[in-house]
Coordinates of C-alpha atoms in Angstrom, one line a residue:
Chain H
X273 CA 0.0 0.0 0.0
X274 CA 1.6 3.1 -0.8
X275 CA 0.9 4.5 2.6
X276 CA 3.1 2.3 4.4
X277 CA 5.6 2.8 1.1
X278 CA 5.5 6.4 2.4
X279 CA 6.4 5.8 5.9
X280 CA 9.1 3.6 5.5
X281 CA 10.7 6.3 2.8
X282 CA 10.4 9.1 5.4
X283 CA 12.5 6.6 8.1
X284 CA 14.6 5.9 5.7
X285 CA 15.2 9.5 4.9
X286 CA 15.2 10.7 8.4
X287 CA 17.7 7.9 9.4
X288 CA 19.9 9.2 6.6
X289 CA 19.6 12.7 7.9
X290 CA 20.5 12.0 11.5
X291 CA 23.8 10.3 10.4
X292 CA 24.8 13.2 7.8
X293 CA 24.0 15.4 10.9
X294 CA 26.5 13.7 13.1
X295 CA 29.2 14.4 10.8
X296 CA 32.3 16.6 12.5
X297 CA 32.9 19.1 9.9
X298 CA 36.3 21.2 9.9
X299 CA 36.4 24.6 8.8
X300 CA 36.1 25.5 5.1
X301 CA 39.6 28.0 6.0
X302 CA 41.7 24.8 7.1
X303 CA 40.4 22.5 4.2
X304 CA 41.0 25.4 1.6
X305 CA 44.6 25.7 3.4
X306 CA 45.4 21.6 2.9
X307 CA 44.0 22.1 -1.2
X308 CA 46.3 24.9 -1.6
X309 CA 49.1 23.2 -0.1
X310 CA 48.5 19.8 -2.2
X311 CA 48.5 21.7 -5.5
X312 CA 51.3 23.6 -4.5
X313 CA 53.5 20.8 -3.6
X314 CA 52.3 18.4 -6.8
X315 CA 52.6 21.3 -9.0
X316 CA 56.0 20.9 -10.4
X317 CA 55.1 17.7 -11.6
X318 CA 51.9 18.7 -13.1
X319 CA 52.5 18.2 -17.0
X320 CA 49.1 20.2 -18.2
X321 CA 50.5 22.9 -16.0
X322 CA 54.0 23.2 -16.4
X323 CA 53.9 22.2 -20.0
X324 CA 55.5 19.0 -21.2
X325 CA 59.6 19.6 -23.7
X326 CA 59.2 18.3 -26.6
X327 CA 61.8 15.5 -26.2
X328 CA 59.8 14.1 -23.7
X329 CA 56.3 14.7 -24.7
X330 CA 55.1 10.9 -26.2
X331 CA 52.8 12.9 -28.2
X332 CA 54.7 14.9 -29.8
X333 CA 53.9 15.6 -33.8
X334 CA 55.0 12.8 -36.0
X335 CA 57.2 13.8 -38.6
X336 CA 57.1 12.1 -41.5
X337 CA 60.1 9.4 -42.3
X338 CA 62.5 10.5 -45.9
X339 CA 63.6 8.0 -47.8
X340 CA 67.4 9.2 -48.8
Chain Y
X9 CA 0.1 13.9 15.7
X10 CA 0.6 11.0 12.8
X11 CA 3.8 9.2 12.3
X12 CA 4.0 10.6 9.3
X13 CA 3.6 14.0 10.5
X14 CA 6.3 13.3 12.9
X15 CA 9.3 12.1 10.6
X16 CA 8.5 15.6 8.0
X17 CA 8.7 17.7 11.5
X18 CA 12.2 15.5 12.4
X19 CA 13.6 15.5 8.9
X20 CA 13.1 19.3 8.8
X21 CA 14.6 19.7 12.0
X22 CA 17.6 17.5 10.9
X23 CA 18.1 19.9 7.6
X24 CA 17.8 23.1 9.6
X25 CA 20.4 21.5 12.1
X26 CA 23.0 20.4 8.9
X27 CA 22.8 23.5 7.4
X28 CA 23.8 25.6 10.3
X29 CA 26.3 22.9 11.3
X30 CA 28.0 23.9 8.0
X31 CA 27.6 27.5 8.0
X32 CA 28.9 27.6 11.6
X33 CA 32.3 26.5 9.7
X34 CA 31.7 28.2 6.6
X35 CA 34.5 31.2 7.7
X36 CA 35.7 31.6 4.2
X37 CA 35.4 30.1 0.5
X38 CA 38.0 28.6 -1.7
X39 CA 38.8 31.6 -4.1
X40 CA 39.2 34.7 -1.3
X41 CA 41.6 31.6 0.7
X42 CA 43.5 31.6 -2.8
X43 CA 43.3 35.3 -3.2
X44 CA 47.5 35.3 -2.1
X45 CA 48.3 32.4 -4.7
X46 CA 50.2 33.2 -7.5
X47 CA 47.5 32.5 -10.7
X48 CA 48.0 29.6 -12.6
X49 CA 49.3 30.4 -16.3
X50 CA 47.2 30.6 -19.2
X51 CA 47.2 27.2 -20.7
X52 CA 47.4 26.7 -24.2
X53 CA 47.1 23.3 -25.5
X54 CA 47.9 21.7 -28.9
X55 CA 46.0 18.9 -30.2
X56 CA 48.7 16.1 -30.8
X57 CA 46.6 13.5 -32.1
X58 CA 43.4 13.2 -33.0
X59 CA 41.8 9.8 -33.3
X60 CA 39.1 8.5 -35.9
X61 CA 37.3 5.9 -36.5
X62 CA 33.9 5.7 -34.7
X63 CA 31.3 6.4 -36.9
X64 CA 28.7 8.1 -34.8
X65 CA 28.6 10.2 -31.7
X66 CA 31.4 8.8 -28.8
X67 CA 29.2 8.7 -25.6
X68 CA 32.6 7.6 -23.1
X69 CA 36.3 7.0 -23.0
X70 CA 38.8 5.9 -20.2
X71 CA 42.0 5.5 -19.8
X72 CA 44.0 2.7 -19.2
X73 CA 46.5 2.8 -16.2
X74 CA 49.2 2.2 -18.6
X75 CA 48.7 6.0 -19.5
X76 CA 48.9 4.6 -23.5
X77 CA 46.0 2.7 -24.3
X78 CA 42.6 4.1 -24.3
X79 CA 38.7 2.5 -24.5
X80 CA 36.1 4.6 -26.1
X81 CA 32.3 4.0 -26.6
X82 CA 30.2 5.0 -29.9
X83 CA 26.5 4.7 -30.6
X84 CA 28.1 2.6 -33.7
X85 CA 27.9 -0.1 -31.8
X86 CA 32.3 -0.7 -30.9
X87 CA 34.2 0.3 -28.1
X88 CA 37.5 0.8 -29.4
X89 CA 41.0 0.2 -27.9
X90 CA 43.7 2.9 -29.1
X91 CA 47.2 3.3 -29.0
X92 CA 46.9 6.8 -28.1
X93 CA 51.5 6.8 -28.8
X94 CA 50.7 5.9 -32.3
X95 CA 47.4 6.9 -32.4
X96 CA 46.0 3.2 -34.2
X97 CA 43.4 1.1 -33.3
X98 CA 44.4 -2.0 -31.2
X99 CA 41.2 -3.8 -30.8
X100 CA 37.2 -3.5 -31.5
X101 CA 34.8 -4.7 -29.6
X102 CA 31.3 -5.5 -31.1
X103 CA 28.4 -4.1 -28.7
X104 CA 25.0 -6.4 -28.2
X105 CA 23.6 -3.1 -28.2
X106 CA 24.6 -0.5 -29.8
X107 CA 22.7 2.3 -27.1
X108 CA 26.1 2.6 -25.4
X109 CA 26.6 5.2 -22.0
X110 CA 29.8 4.3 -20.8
X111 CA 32.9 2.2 -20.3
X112 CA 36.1 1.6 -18.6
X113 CA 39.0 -0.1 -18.4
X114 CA 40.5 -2.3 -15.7
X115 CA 42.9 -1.3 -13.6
X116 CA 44.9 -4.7 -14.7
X117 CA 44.3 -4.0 -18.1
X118 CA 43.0 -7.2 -18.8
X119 CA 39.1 -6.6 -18.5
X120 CA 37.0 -3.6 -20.3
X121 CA 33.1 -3.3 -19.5
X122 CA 30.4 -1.3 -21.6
X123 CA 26.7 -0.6 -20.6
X124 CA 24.2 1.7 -21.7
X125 CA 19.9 1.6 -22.2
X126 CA 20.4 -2.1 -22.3
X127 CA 20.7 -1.9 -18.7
X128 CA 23.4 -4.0 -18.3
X129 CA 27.1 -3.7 -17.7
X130 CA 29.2 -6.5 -20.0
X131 CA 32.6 -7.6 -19.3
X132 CA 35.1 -8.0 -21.7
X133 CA 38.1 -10.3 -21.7
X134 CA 41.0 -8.6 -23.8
X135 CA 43.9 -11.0 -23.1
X136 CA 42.2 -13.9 -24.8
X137 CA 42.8 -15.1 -28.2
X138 CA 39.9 -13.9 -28.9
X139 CA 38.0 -10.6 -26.8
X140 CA 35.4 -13.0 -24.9
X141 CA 32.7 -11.4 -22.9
X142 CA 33.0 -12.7 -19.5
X143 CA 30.2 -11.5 -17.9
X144 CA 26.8 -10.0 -18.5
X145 CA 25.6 -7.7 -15.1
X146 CA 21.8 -8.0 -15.5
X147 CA 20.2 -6.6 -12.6
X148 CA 19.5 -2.4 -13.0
X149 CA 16.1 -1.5 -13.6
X150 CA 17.0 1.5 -15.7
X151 CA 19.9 2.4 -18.0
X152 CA 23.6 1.7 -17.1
X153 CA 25.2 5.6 -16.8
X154 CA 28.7 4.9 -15.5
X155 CA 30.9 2.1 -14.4
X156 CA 34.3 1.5 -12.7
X157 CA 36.2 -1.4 -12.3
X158 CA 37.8 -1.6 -8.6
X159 CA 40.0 -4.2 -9.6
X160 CA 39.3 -7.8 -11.8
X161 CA 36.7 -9.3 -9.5
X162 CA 34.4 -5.9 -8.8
X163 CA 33.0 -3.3 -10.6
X164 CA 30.8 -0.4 -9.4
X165 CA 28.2 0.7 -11.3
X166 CA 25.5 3.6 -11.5
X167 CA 21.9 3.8 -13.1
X168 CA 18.9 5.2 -14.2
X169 CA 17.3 3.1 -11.9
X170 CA 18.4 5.7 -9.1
X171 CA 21.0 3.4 -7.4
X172 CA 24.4 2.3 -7.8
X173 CA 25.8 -0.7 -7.3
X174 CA 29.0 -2.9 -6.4
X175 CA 29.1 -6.8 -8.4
X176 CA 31.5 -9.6 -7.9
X177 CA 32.3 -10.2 -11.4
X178 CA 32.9 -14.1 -10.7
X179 CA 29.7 -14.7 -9.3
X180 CA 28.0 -11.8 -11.5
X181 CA 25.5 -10.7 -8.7
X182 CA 25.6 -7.7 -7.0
X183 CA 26.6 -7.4 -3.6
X184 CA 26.0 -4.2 -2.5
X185 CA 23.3 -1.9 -3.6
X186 CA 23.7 1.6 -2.9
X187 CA 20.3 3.0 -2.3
X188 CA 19.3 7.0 -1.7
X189 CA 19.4 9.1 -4.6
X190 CA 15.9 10.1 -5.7
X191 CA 17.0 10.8 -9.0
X192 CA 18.4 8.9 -12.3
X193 CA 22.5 8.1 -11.1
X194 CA 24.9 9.6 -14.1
X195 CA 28.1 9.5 -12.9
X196 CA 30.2 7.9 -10.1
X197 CA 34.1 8.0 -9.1
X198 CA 36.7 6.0 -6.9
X199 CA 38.6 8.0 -4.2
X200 CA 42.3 7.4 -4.1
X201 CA 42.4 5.3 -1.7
X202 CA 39.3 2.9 -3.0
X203 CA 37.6 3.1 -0.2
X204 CA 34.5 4.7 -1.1
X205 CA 33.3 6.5 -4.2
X206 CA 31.1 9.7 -5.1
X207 CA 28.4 9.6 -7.2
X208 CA 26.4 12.6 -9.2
X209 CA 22.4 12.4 -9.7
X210 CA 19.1 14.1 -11.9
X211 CA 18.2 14.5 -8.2
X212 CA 20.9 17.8 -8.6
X213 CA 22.8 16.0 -5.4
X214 CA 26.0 14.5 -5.3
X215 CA 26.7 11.4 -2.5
X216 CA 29.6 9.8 -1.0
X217 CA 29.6 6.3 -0.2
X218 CA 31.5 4.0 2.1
X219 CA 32.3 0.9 -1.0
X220 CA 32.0 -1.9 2.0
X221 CA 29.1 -0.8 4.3
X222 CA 26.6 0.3 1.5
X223 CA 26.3 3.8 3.8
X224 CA 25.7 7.2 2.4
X225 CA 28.0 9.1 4.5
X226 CA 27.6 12.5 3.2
X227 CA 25.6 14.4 0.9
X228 CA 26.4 17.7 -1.1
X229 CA 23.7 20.5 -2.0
X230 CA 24.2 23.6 -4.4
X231 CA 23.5 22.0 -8.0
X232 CA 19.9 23.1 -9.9
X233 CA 20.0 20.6 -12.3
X234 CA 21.5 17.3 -13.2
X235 CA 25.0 15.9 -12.2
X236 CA 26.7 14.7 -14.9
X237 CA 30.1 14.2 -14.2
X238 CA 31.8 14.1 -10.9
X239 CA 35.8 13.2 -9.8
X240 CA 37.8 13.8 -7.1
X241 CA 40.5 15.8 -6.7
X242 CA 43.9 13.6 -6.0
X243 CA 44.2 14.3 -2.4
X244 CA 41.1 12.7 -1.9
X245 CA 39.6 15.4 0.0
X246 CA 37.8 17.0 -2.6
X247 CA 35.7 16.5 -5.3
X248 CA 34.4 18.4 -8.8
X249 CA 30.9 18.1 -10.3
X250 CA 29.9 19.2 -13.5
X251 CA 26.0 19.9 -14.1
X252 CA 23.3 20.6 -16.7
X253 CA 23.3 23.9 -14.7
X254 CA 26.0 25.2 -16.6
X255 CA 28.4 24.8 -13.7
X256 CA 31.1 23.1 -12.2
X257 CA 31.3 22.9 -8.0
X258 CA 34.2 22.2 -5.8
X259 CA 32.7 20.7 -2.6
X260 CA 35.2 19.4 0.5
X261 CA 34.6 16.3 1.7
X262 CA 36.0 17.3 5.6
X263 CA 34.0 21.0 5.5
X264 CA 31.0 18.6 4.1
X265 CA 30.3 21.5 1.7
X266 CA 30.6 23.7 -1.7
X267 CA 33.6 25.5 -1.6
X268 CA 34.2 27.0 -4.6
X269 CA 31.6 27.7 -8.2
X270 CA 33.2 27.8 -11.5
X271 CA 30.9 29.6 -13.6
X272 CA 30.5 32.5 -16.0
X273 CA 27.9 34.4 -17.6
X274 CA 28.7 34.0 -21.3
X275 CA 28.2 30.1 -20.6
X276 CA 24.9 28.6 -21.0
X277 CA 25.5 25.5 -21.7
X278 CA 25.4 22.2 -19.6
X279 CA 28.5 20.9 -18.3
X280 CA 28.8 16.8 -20.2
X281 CA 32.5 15.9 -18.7
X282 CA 35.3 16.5 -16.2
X283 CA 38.5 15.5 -16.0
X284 CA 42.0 17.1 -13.1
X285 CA 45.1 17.5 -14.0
X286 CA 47.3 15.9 -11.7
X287 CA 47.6 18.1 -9.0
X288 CA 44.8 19.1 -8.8
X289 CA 45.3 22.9 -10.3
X290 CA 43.2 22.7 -13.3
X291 CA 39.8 21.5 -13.9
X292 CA 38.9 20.3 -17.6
X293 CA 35.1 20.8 -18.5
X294 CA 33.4 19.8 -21.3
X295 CA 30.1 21.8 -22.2
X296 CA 27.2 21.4 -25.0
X297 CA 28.6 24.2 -26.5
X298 CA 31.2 22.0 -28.1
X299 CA 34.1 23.4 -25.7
X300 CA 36.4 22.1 -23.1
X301 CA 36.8 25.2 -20.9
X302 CA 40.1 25.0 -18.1
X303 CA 39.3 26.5 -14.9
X304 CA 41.9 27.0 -12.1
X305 CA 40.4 25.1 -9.6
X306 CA 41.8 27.3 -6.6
X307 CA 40.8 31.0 -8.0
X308 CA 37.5 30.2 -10.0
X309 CA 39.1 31.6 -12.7
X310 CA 38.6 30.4 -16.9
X311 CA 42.6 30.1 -18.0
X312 CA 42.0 27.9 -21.4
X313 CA 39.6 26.7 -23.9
X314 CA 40.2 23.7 -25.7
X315 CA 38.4 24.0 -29.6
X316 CA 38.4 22.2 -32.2
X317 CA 35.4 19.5 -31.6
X318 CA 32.4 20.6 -34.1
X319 CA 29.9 18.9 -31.7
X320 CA 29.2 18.3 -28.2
X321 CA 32.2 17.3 -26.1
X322 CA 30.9 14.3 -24.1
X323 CA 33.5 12.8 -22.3
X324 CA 37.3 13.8 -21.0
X325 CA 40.1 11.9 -19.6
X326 CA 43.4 12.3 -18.2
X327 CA 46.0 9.9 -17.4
X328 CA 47.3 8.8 -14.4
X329 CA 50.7 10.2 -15.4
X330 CA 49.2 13.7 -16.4
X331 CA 50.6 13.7 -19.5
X332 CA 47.6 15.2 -22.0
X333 CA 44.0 15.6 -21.5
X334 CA 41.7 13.6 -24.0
X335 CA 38.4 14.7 -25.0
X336 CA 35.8 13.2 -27.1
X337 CA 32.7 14.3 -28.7
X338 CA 29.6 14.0 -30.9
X339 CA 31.4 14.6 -33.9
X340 CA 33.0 11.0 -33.7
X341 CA 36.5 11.9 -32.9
X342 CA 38.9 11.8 -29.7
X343 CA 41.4 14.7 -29.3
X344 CA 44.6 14.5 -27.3
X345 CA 45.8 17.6 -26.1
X346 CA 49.0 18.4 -24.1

């Protein structure tokens, strides 16, 4: 019956909410700190963001073989 | 008063008791933390290769861990495995069904799996003489959105059915069902350190799961619209949605909240794909509007564009090595871009 369907939906739900309310949260100042100090420290070897030299770069154009 | 009565007062009490639980912490957001960090440079990318051979609109791609071989998924019917080096086809896999969403590739290598309106997520053998399909996941009531192998016996899964699921690929059942989205699942992604995963929903809401207990641990507000693709950021402490509401959201796991909103005016167009570079820095978008736009994921800020797809970009990958970005679209082609 989709009374009872209802009702066990909304325990359901509420059960969800009182463990999502029980969460410790730190403050947003501290978790921005600990993202800005990851990218910082990983950003040397970041190759989108430092860019890749050429003689390393496995993608690097093709060129096309000559036949001397 | 009724028990239902009851549990509508008691959940509204419990939402009015999150919220200020998270404002109480909220004592700054991610770009006025960054004001002091140096901006990141403008990034211009080449395309280095770009790959045909699907002949309709790619829906998926993934990356192998071997950072060179690659699995994408067309509405022709194939997944196809490429060489991304060379930029040749190494294998094609027939679909049952040609209404492909997704796919992925093993961790091992060994195993690729495919799903889409058939409901079901297949399992490919590649290391056999011939590709065999090892397994055929049969149990979501609505279309197969995303999967991701954890390792050769497990894959997670997500659906239009609203949930998401873990299988043991040797028995082919599932064994955990992940049950509280109210909306059709799109996207999901691994943490790290595999121990849970985050997944993105119609129901504007993204979740984050514990993988063994089948608990949703948190759950993260701010979208308007459909989640379409989600990822965390490599520490494992963050993650980045992309949504039909023409944005993209940092939200902290440990601050249990939206940190940071890339948007901008000029866009109106839904947000199909996401992809980090390797630390982190730079977020990789893909839009409707047939862009991949680069955000620096610390100051909110647009520092790229990559164009060159004439259709929809619907999916974007990078390696675990960081080496390029991939992105693949509509118009039946993958671009690599470093």
């Amino acid at each position: 019956m989709s009374t009872s369907n209802n009702i066990a939906q909304a325990r359901k739900l509420v059960e969800q909410l009182r463990i999502e309310a029980g969460f410790e949260r730190i403050k947003v100042s501290k978790a921005a700190a600990d993202l800005m100090s990851y990218c910082e420290q990983h950003a040397r070897s970041d190759p989108l963001l430092v860019g890749v030299p050429t003689s390393e770069n496995p993608f690097k154009d093709k060129k096309p073989c000559i036949i001397l | 008063m009724g028990e239902m009565e009851q549990m509508k007062k008691e959940a509204e009490g419990l939402k009015t008791q999150i919220e200020a639980a998270r404002k109480a912490v909220n004592d700054t957001d991610m770009a006025s933390a960054a004001a002091g960090v140096a901006p990141a440079p403008r990034v211009q990318l080449k395309t280095r290769r770009t790959l045909k051979g699907h002949l309709a609109k790619i829906y998926a791609m993934h990356w192998c861990t071997d950072n060179r071989l690659m699995v994408s998924a067309s509405q022709d019917g194939k997944l196809l495995i490429w060489d991304s080096h060379s930029g040749n086809k190494v294998n094609a896999v027939p679909l049952k069904s040609s209404w492909v969403m997704t796919c992925a590739y093993a961790p091992s290598g060994n195993l690729v799996a495919s799903g889409g309106l058939d409901n079901m997520c297949t399992v490919y053998n590649l290391k056999t003489p011939v590709i065999k399909t090892v397994k055929e996941l049969d149990a979501h009531a609505g279309y197969l959105s995303c999967c991701r192998f954890l390792s050769d016996n497990e894959i997670l899964t997500a659906s239009g059915d609203t949930t998401c699921a873990l299988w043991d690929l040797e028995t082919g059942k599932q064994t955990t069902v992940f049950l509280s989205h109210v909306g059709d699942c799109m996207c999901l992604a691994l943490s790290p350190d595999n121990n849970s995963f985050i997944s993105g929903a119609c129901d504007s809401l993204a979740k984050l799961w514990d993988i063994r207990d089948g608990q949703c641990k948190q759950t993260f507000l701010g979208h308007t619209s459909d989640i379409n693709a989600i990822s965390f950021l490599p520490s494992g402490n963050a993650v980045v949605t992309g949504s039909d509401d023409c944005t993209c959201k940092m939200y902290d796991l440990r601050a249990d909240q939206e940190v940071i909103c890339y948007q901008d005016a000029a866009l109106n167009s839904g947000v199909t794909s996401l992809a980090l570079s390797m630390s982190g820095r730079l977020v990789f978008a893909g839009y409707d509007d047939f862009n991949c736009n680069i955000w620096d994921s610390l100051k909110g800020e647009k520092v790229g564009v990559l164009s060159g797809h004439d259709n929809r970009v619907s999916c974007t990958g990078v390696p675990a090595d960081g080496m390029c970005v991939c992105t693949g679209s509509w118009d039946s082609f993958l671009k690599i871009w470093n």
